[in-house]
PDB file of C-alpha atoms in Angstrom:
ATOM      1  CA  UNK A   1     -25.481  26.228 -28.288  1.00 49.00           C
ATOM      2  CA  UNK A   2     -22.074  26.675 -26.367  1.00 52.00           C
ATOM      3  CA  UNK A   3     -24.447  27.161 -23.139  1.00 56.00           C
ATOM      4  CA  UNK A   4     -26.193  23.742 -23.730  1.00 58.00           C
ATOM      5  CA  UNK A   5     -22.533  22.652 -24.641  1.00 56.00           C
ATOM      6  CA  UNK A   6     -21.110  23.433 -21.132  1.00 63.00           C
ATOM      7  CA  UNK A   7     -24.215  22.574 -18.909  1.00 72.00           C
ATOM      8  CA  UNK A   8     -23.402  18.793 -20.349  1.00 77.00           C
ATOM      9  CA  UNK A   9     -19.503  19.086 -20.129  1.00 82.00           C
ATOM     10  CA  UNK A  10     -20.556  19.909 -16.228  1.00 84.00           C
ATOM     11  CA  UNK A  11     -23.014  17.180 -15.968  1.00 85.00           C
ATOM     12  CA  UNK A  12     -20.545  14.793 -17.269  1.00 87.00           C
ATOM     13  CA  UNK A  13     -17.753  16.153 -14.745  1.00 85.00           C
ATOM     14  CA  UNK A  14     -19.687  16.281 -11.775  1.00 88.00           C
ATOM     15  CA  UNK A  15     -21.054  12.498 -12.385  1.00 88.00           C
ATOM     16  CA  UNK A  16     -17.491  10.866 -13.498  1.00 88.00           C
ATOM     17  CA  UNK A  17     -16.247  13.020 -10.037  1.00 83.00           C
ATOM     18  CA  UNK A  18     -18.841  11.375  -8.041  1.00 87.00           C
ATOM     19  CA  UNK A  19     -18.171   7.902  -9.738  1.00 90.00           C
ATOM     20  CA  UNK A  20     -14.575   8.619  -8.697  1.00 86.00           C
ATOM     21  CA  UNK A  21     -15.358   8.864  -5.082  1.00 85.00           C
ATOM     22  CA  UNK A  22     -17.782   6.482  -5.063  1.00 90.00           C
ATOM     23  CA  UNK A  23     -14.604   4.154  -6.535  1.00 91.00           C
ATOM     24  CA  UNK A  24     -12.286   5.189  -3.808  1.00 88.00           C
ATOM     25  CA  UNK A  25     -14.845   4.767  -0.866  1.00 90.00           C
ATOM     26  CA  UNK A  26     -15.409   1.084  -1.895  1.00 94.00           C
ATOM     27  CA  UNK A  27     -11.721   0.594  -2.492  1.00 92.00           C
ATOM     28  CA  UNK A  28     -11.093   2.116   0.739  1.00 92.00           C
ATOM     29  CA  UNK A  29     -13.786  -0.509   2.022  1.00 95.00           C
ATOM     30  CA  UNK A  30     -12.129  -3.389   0.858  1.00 95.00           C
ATOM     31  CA  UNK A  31      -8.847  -2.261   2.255  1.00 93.00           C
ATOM     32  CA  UNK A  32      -9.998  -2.355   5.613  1.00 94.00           C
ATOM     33  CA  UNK A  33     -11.818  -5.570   5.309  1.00 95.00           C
ATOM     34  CA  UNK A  34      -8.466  -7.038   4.187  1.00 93.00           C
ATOM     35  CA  UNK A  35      -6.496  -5.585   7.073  1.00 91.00           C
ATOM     36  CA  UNK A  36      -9.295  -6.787   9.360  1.00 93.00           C
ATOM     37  CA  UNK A  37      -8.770 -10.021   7.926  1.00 93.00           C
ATOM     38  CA  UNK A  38      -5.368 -10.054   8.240  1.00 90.00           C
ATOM     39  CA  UNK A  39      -4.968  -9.000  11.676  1.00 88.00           C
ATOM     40  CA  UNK A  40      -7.017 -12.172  12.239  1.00 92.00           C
ATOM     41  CA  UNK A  41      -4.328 -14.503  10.587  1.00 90.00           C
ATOM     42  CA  UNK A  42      -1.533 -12.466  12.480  1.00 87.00           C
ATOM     43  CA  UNK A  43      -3.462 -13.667  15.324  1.00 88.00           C
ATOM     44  CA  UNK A  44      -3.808 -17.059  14.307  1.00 88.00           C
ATOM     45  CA  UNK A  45      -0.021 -17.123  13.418  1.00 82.00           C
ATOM     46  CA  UNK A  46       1.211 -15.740  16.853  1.00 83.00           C
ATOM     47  CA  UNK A  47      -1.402 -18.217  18.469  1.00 86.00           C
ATOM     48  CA  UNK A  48       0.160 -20.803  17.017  1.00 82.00           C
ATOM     49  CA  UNK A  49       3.399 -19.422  17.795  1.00 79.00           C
ATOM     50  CA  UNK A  50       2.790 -19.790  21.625  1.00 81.00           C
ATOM     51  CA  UNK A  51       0.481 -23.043  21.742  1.00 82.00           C
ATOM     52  CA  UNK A  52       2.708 -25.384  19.355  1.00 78.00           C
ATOM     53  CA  UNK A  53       5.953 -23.978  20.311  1.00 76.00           C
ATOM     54  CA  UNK A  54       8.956 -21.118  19.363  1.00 76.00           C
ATOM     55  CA  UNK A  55       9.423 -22.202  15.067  1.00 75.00           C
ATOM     56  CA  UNK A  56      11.226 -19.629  13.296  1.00 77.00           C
ATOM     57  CA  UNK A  57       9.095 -20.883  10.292  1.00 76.00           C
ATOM     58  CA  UNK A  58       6.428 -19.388  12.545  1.00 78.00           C
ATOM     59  CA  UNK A  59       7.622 -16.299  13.091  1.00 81.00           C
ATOM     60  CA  UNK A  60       8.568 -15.443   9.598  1.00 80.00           C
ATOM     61  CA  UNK A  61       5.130 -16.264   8.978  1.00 81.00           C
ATOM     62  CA  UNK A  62       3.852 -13.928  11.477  1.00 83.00           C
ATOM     63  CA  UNK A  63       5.760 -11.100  10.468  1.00 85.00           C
ATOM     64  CA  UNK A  64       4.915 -11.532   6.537  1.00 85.00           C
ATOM     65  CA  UNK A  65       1.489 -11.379   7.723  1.00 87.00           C
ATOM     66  CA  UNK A  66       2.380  -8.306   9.997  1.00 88.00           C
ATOM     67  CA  UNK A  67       3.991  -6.289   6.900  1.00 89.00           C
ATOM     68  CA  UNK A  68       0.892  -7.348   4.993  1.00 90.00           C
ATOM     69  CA  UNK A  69      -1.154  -5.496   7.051  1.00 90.00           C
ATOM     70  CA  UNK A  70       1.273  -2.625   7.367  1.00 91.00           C
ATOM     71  CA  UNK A  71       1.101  -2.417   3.634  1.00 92.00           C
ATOM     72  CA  UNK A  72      -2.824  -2.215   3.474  1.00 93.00           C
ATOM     73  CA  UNK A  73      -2.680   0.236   5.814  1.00 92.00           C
ATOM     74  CA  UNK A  74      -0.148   1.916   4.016  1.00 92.00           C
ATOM     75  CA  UNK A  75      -2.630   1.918   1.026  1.00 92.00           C
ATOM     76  CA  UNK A  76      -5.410   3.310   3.026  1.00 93.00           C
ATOM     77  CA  UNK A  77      -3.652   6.014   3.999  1.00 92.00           C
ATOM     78  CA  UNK A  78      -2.783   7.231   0.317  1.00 91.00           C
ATOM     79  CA  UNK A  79      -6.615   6.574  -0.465  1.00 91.00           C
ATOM     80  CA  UNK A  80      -7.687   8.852   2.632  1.00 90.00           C
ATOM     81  CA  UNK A  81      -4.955  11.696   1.354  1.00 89.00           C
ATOM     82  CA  UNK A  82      -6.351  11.871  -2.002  1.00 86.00           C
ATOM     83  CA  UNK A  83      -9.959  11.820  -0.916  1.00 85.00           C
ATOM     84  CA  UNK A  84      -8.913  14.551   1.647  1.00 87.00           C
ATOM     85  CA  UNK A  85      -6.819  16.753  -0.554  1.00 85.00           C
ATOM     86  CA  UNK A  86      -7.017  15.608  -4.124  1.00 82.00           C
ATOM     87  CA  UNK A  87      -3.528  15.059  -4.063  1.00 82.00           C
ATOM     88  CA  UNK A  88      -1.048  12.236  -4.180  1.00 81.00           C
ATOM     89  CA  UNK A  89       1.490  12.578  -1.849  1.00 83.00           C
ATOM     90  CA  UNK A  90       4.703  10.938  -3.261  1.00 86.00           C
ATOM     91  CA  UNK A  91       6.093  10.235  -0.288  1.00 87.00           C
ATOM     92  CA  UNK A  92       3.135   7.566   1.195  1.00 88.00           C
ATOM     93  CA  UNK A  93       3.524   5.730  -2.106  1.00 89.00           C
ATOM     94  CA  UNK A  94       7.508   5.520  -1.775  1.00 90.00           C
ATOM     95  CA  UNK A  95       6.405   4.242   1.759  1.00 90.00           C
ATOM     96  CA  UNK A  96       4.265   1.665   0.915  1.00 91.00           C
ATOM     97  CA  UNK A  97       6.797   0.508  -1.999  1.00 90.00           C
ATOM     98  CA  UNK A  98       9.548   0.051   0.444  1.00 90.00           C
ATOM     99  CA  UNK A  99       7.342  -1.988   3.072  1.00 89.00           C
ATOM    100  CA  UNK A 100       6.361  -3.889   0.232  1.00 89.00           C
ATOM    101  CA  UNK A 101      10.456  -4.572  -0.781  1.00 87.00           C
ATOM    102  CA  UNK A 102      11.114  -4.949   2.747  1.00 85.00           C
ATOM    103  CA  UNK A 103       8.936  -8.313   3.458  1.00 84.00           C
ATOM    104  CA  UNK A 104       9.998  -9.590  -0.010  1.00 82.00           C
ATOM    105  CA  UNK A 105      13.322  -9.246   1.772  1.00 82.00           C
ATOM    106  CA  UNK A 106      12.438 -10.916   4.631  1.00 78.00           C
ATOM    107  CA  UNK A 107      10.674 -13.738   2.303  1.00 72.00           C
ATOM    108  CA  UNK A 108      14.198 -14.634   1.024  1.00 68.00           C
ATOM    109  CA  UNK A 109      15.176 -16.121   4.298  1.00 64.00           C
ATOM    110  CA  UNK A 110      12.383 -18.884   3.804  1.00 55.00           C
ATOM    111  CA  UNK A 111      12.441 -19.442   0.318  1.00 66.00           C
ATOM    112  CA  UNK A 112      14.709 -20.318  -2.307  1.00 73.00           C
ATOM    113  CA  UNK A 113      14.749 -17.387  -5.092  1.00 75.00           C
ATOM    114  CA  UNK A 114      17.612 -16.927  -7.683  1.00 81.00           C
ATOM    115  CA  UNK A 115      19.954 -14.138  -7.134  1.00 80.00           C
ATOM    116  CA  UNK A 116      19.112 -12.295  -9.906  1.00 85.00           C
ATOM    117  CA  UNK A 117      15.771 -12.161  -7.974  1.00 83.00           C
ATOM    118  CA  UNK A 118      17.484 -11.041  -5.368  1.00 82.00           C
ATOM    119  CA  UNK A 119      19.623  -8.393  -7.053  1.00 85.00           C
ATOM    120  CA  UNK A 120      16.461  -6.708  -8.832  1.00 87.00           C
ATOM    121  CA  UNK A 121      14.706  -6.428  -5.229  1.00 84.00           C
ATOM    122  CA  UNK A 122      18.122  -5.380  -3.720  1.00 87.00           C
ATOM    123  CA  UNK A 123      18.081  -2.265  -6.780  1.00 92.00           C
ATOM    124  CA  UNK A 124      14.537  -1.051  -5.839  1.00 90.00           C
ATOM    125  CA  UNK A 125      14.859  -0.915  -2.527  1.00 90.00           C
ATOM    126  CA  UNK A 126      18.158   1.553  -3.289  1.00 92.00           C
ATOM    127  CA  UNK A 127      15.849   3.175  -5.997  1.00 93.00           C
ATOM    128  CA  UNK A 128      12.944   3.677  -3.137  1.00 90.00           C
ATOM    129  CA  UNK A 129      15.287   4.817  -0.402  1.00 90.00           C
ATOM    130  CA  UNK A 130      17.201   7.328  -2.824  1.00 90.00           C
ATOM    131  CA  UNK A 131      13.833   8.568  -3.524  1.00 90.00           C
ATOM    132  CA  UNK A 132      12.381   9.267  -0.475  1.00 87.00           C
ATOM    133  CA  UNK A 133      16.155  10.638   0.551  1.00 87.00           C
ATOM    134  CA  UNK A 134      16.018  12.974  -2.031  1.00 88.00           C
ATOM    135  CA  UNK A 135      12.193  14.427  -1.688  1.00 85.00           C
ATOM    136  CA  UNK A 136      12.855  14.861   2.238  1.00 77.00           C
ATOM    137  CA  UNK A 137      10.954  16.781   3.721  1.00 59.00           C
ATOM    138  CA  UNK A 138       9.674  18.605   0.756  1.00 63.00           C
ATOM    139  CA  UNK A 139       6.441  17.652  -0.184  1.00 56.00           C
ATOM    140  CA  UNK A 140       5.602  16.682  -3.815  1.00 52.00           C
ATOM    141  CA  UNK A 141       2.324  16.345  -4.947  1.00 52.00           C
ATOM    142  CA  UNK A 142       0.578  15.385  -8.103  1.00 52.00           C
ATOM    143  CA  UNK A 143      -2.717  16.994  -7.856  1.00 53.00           C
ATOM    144  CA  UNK A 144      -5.666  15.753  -9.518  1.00 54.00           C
TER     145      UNK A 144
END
């Protein structure tokens, strides 16, 4: 019985691995559909940029759209590691978290947000950068 016991705890493994990977492919898909798509409103953005004239509305826009597509790649990139090694690496997450603080940054010059807003976005981005200062170079993982 514990051999017909383990044959299905294998069965079960293997297909809930393969229904991983089948997850991340499709995620990993739609990721760079998105940053295809995006690259296409960066365009549009900088078109407008040269065709309607210098804005600085404009430009912000642009570059929001820019980060946005830094950030999927970003994402992409953490998919690929883990598909690779079975690993998170730490360090591409902290990445993509600080990209992400860094446009909301760069948000606050268009829009009106409170400062307490402002504050909590100004203590992650400490948070994020202490973080990645203090892994360095050493690599942490968090293996599957």
């Amino acid at each position: 019985m514990a051999d017909k016991d383990a044959g299905y705890s294998g069965f079960i493994a293997r297909f809930v691995g393969s229904a991983e990977a089948v997850l991340y492919l499709i995620v990993a898909l739609f990721l760079v559909l998105m940053a295809v798509a995006a690259f296409f409103i960066v365009a549009r953005d900088l078109s407008s940029l040269i065709f309607e004239g210098l804005a600085i509305d404009a430009i912000y826009t642009a570059l929001n759209d820019l980060l946005i597509v830094l950030i999927i790649a970003e994402l992409l990139q953490i998919i690929v590691v883990f598909i690779q090694k079975r690993q998170l690496d730490l360090r591409l997450i902290l990445a993509a978290g600080l990209t992400a603080m860094i446009r909301r940054v760069l948000i606050f010059g268009v829009e009106n947000i409170p400062w307490e807003e402002m504050a909590v976005t100004a203590v992650l981005i400490a948070i994020i950068a202490a973080a990645i200062y203090v892994i360095g170079r050493e690599k942490i993982e968090f293996s599957k």
